[in-house]
C-alpha positions as CSV (number, residue, x, y, z in Angstrom):
1,M,0.1,0.1,0.0
2,D,1.2,3.2,-1.1
3,K,2.1,5.7,1.8
4,K,-0.3,8.7,1.6
5,L,0.9,12.6,2.3
6,V,-1.5,14.9,2.9
7,L,-0.4,18.6,1.5
8,V,-2.6,21.8,3.1
9,D,-3.0,25.0,1.5
10,G,-2.6,26.9,4.7
11,S,-2.7,30.4,3.0
12,S,-6.7,29.4,2.0
13,Y,-7.3,27.9,5.6
14,L,-6.0,31.4,7.0
15,Y,-8.6,33.3,5.1
16,R,-11.4,30.7,5.6
17,A,-10.8,30.8,9.3
18,F,-10.7,34.5,9.7
19,Y,-13.7,35.3,7.8
20,A,-16.1,32.0,8.7
21,L,-16.2,32.9,12.8
22,P,-17.1,36.1,14.3
23,P,-14.4,38.1,16.3
24,L,-12.8,36.0,19.5
25,T,-10.7,37.1,21.7
26,S,-8.7,35.6,24.6
27,P,-8.8,36.7,28.3
28,K,-6.2,38.9,27.7
29,G,-7.9,40.7,24.6
30,E,-5.8,39.0,22.0
31,P,-7.9,38.0,19.1
32,T,-8.6,34.4,18.3
33,G,-10.8,33.6,16.0
34,A,-8.8,32.9,13.1
35,I,-6.6,30.8,15.2
36,Y,-9.7,28.9,16.8
37,G,-10.7,28.1,13.5
38,F,-7.8,27.5,11.5
39,I,-7.1,24.4,14.5
40,R,-10.3,23.2,14.2
41,M,-10.4,22.9,10.6
42,I,-6.7,21.2,10.6
43,S,-8.5,19.0,14.0
44,N,-11.1,17.8,11.5
45,L,-8.9,17.0,8.7
46,M,-6.6,14.6,11.0
47,K,-9.8,12.6,11.9
48,E,-10.8,12.4,8.8
49,L,-7.7,11.2,7.2
50,N,-5.3,10.5,9.9
51,P,-2.2,11.3,7.9
52,E,1.0,9.5,8.7
53,Y,2.8,12.7,6.5
54,I,1.7,16.0,6.6
55,A,2.7,19.7,5.6
56,V,1.0,22.8,6.1
57,V,1.7,25.2,3.2
58,F,2.2,29.4,3.3
59,D,2.7,32.0,1.3
60,L,4.8,34.6,2.6
61,P,4.4,38.1,2.1
62,G,6.4,39.9,-0.8
63,K,6.6,39.3,-4.9
64,T,7.2,36.4,-6.4
65,F,9.1,35.1,-10.0
66,R,5.5,35.6,-11.4
67,H,5.4,39.4,-10.4
68,E,9.0,39.6,-12.0
69,K,7.2,38.5,-15.4
70,Y,4.3,40.8,-14.8
71,R,3.8,43.6,-12.7
72,E,-0.2,43.7,-12.4
73,Y,-0.2,40.4,-11.4
74,K,-2.4,40.3,-8.3
75,A,-2.6,44.3,-7.7
76,T,-6.1,44.1,-7.3
77,R,-5.9,41.9,-4.1
78,K,-6.1,43.0,-1.2
79,E,-3.7,43.4,1.9
80,T,-4.1,41.0,4.7
81,P,-6.3,42.7,7.2
82,D,-4.5,43.8,10.6
83,E,-6.6,41.7,12.7
84,L,-5.8,38.4,10.8
85,K,-1.7,39.3,10.2
86,V,-1.4,39.3,14.0
87,Q,-2.7,35.5,14.8
88,I,-0.6,34.1,11.9
89,P,2.4,33.8,13.9
90,R,0.0,32.0,16.8
91,I,-1.1,29.7,14.2
92,K,2.1,28.6,13.0
93,E,3.8,28.1,16.8
94,I,0.2,25.9,16.9
95,I,1.1,23.7,14.0
96,K,4.7,23.3,14.9
97,L,3.6,22.4,18.5
98,W,1.1,19.8,17.1
99,G,4.2,18.0,15.1
100,I,2.9,18.9,11.9
101,K,5.9,20.7,9.4
102,I,5.7,24.3,7.8
103,L,6.8,24.8,4.6
104,E,7.3,28.4,2.8
105,I,9.9,29.7,0.5
106,P,10.3,33.6,-0.5
107,G,9.3,34.4,-4.2
108,Y,7.1,31.1,-4.2
109,E,3.6,30.8,-3.5
110,A,2.0,27.8,-1.4
111,D,0.5,26.5,-5.1
112,D,4.2,26.0,-6.3
113,I,5.5,24.2,-3.2
114,I,2.6,22.2,-3.2
115,A,3.3,21.2,-6.7
116,T,7.0,20.6,-5.9
117,I,6.8,18.6,-3.2
118,A,3.3,16.3,-4.9
119,K,5.8,15.7,-7.9
120,K,8.6,15.0,-6.0
121,A,6.1,12.6,-3.5
122,V,4.4,10.8,-6.1
123,N,8.2,9.9,-8.0
124,K,8.9,8.5,-4.5
125,G,5.4,5.9,-4.2
126,F,3.7,8.3,-2.3
127,E,-0.1,8.9,-2.8
128,V,-0.7,12.5,-2.6
129,I,-4.0,14.3,-1.2
130,I,-3.9,18.5,-1.5
131,V,-6.4,19.9,0.7
132,T,-7.8,22.9,-1.3
133,P,-10.4,24.7,-2.5
134,D,-8.3,26.6,-5.4
135,K,-9.4,25.2,-9.0
136,D,-5.9,26.1,-10.3
137,M,-4.4,23.1,-8.4
138,M,-6.7,21.0,-10.5
139,Q,-4.1,21.0,-13.2
140,L,-1.9,18.2,-10.8
141,I,-4.4,16.1,-10.5
142,D,-3.3,12.4,-12.1
143,E,-3.5,8.8,-10.7
144,K,-1.9,9.4,-7.3
145,I,-2.8,13.2,-7.2
146,L,-6.4,13.8,-5.3
147,I,-7.8,17.1,-4.4
148,L,-9.9,17.3,-1.3
149,N,-12.4,20.8,-1.4
150,P,-12.2,21.3,2.1
151,V,-15.5,23.7,1.9
152,T,-17.6,21.4,-0.4
153,G,-16.0,17.8,1.0
154,E,-15.6,16.9,-2.7
155,I,-12.4,14.7,-3.7
156,F,-11.1,15.6,-7.0
157,D,-9.9,12.7,-9.3
158,R,-9.5,13.0,-13.1
159,E,-12.9,11.8,-13.6
160,K,-14.5,14.2,-11.4
161,V,-12.9,17.1,-12.5
162,K,-14.4,16.2,-15.7
163,E,-17.7,15.9,-14.4
164,K,-17.4,19.4,-12.3
165,Y,-15.6,21.0,-15.2
166,G,-16.0,19.4,-18.2
167,I,-12.2,19.0,-19.5
168,Y,-9.5,16.9,-17.8
169,P,-6.8,17.9,-15.6
170,E,-4.4,18.4,-18.5
171,Q,-6.3,20.7,-20.0
172,F,-6.8,23.2,-16.8
173,V,-3.9,25.6,-17.8
174,D,-5.6,26.4,-21.3
175,Y,-8.8,26.6,-19.8
176,L,-7.5,28.6,-16.6
177,S,-5.4,31.1,-19.5
178,M,-8.8,31.3,-21.7
179,I,-11.5,32.6,-19.2
180,G,-8.9,34.6,-16.9
181,D,-9.1,35.4,-13.0
182,T,-9.9,38.7,-11.5
183,V,-8.8,37.8,-8.0
184,D,-4.9,37.3,-9.7
185,N,-5.4,39.8,-12.4
186,I,-5.1,38.0,-15.2
187,I,-7.0,39.0,-17.8
188,G,-8.4,36.3,-20.4
189,V,-10.0,36.1,-24.0
190,R,-13.0,38.6,-24.3
191,G,-16.0,37.0,-24.2
192,V,-14.7,33.5,-22.9
193,G,-16.2,32.7,-20.1
194,P,-15.9,28.7,-18.6
195,K,-18.7,27.4,-21.1
196,T,-17.1,28.5,-24.0
197,A,-13.6,27.9,-23.1
198,E,-14.9,24.1,-22.2
199,K,-16.8,23.7,-25.6
200,L,-13.6,25.2,-27.2
201,L,-11.2,22.6,-25.7
202,N,-13.1,19.9,-26.0
203,Q,-13.9,20.2,-29.8
204,Y,-9.5,21.1,-30.2
205,G,-7.8,19.6,-27.6
206,D,-5.6,22.7,-26.2
207,L,-5.0,26.1,-26.8
208,E,-2.7,25.9,-29.3
209,N,-4.8,23.9,-31.5
210,I,-7.9,26.2,-31.0
211,L,-5.4,29.3,-32.3
212,K,-4.0,27.1,-35.0
213,H,-7.7,27.1,-36.2
214,K,-9.2,30.1,-34.7
215,D,-10.4,30.9,-38.5
216,Q,-12.6,28.6,-38.0
217,L,-14.0,30.5,-35.1
218,K,-17.1,32.7,-35.6
219,P,-15.8,36.4,-36.1
220,K,-16.5,37.9,-32.8
221,L,-14.7,34.9,-31.2
222,K,-11.6,35.0,-33.7
223,E,-11.5,38.8,-33.5
224,A,-11.0,37.6,-29.7
225,F,-8.4,35.3,-30.1
226,E,-6.3,37.2,-32.3
227,E,-6.4,40.2,-29.8
228,A,-5.4,38.2,-26.6
229,E,-3.1,35.7,-28.7
230,N,0.0,37.7,-26.9
231,R,-1.4,37.7,-23.6
232,L,-2.5,34.2,-23.8
233,K,1.5,33.1,-23.8
234,E,1.8,35.6,-20.5
235,N,-1.1,34.0,-19.0
236,L,0.1,30.5,-19.5
237,F,3.4,31.5,-17.6
238,L,1.0,32.9,-14.8
239,V,-1.3,29.9,-14.2
240,S,0.9,27.2,-14.4
241,L,2.2,26.4,-11.2
242,E,5.8,25.5,-11.3
243,K,7.2,22.0,-10.0
244,N,10.2,22.5,-9.2
245,V,11.0,24.9,-6.9
246,D,14.7,24.5,-5.0
247,I,13.5,23.0,-1.8
248,N,16.1,20.9,-0.1
249,I,12.9,18.8,1.8
250,L,11.9,15.1,0.6
251,P,8.2,13.6,1.5
252,E,10.1,11.4,3.9
253,D,10.7,14.5,6.3
254,L,7.2,15.4,6.4
255,K,6.1,12.9,8.6
256,K,3.7,14.1,11.4
257,D,5.9,14.2,15.4
258,K,4.6,13.9,18.5
259,A,2.2,16.9,19.2
260,D,3.9,18.6,22.5
261,L,1.1,18.2,24.7
262,L,2.1,20.6,27.6
263,K,2.9,23.3,25.7
264,L,-0.8,23.5,23.5
265,K,-2.2,23.1,26.7
266,E,0.0,26.2,27.8
267,I,-1.4,28.1,24.9
268,F,-5.2,27.0,24.5
269,K,-5.3,28.1,28.1
270,E,-3.7,31.2,27.6
271,L,-5.6,31.5,24.2
272,G,-9.4,30.5,26.2
273,F,-9.9,27.3,23.8
274,K,-11.8,25.0,27.1
275,S,-13.0,23.2,24.3
276,L,-9.7,22.2,22.9
277,L,-8.1,22.1,26.5
278,K,-10.7,19.2,26.8
279,E,-10.0,17.2,23.9
280,I,-6.4,17.1,25.0
281,E,-7.4,16.0,28.7
282,R,-9.9,13.2,27.5
283,K,-7.0,12.2,25.1
284,K,-7.7,8.6,23.8
285,V,-5.7,6.7,21.2
286,V,-7.9,3.6,19.3
287,E,-5.3,0.7,19.1
288,N,-5.8,-1.8,16.7
289,K,-4.0,-4.2,14.3
290,A,-5.2,-1.7,11.2
291,E,-4.5,1.9,12.9
292,Q,-3.8,4.5,15.5
293,K,-5.9,7.8,15.5
294,T,-5.4,10.3,17.6
295,L,-6.5,14.3,17.1
296,F,-2.7,15.3,18.9
């Protein structure tokens, strides 16, 4: 049986945790809503998947290699709220005390780090589950790489991508290049939304072939592709995940360590997380021939 590696898109978890809960504070007045929400999401994941190997991957502040190519990349994104920023160090501290590795590299996005580690892991015989709601990651799916959307609970393999989006994972980069992304400030082909992109990719196979046969398209669509042709090359670069990030970490290094329960108890007490304190107090290990399960 292949070893299982779980890679969590920590940056998406941060925002989801921050916006999902009302503002919470510790007895000392420290903001704790995002911290509590993040811990709860990770604990649910641990209960569901019980991974032996796991890492949480974060974006770091600052420019990435994509900004060097395209200055306007993500220019329309809002700054991280200050109330969330101050909670991030605590979240990372708790993850480490939980025995879970954290990955982050200046100049690269979490997606690129995940893509690189996933590729390495598959080459070493791992099965990989990427936990993210980000559709851009669909391009990574293959026989050994699945995506779990933590918002909907859906698990995506190759056929699930086809069912949901009408295309296969290997067509996803072309798909994203055509439809664009307002969040990342990537301008797609005028008038081409998901349904048109799906139809064109099913008819022509890939973007290169669509451009080769643009004379066969309806006049307005032909004109739109002609206008966007140079920009599409840039889009392909921006939406393609980098699978060769220089990272000196092997999949085997991501084995979960034993949690430091004493320090976790101290932090949870300080933050006023009574329910999490109770979970540590009644921590039980379910043991049988097949498995060992524990939250911490």
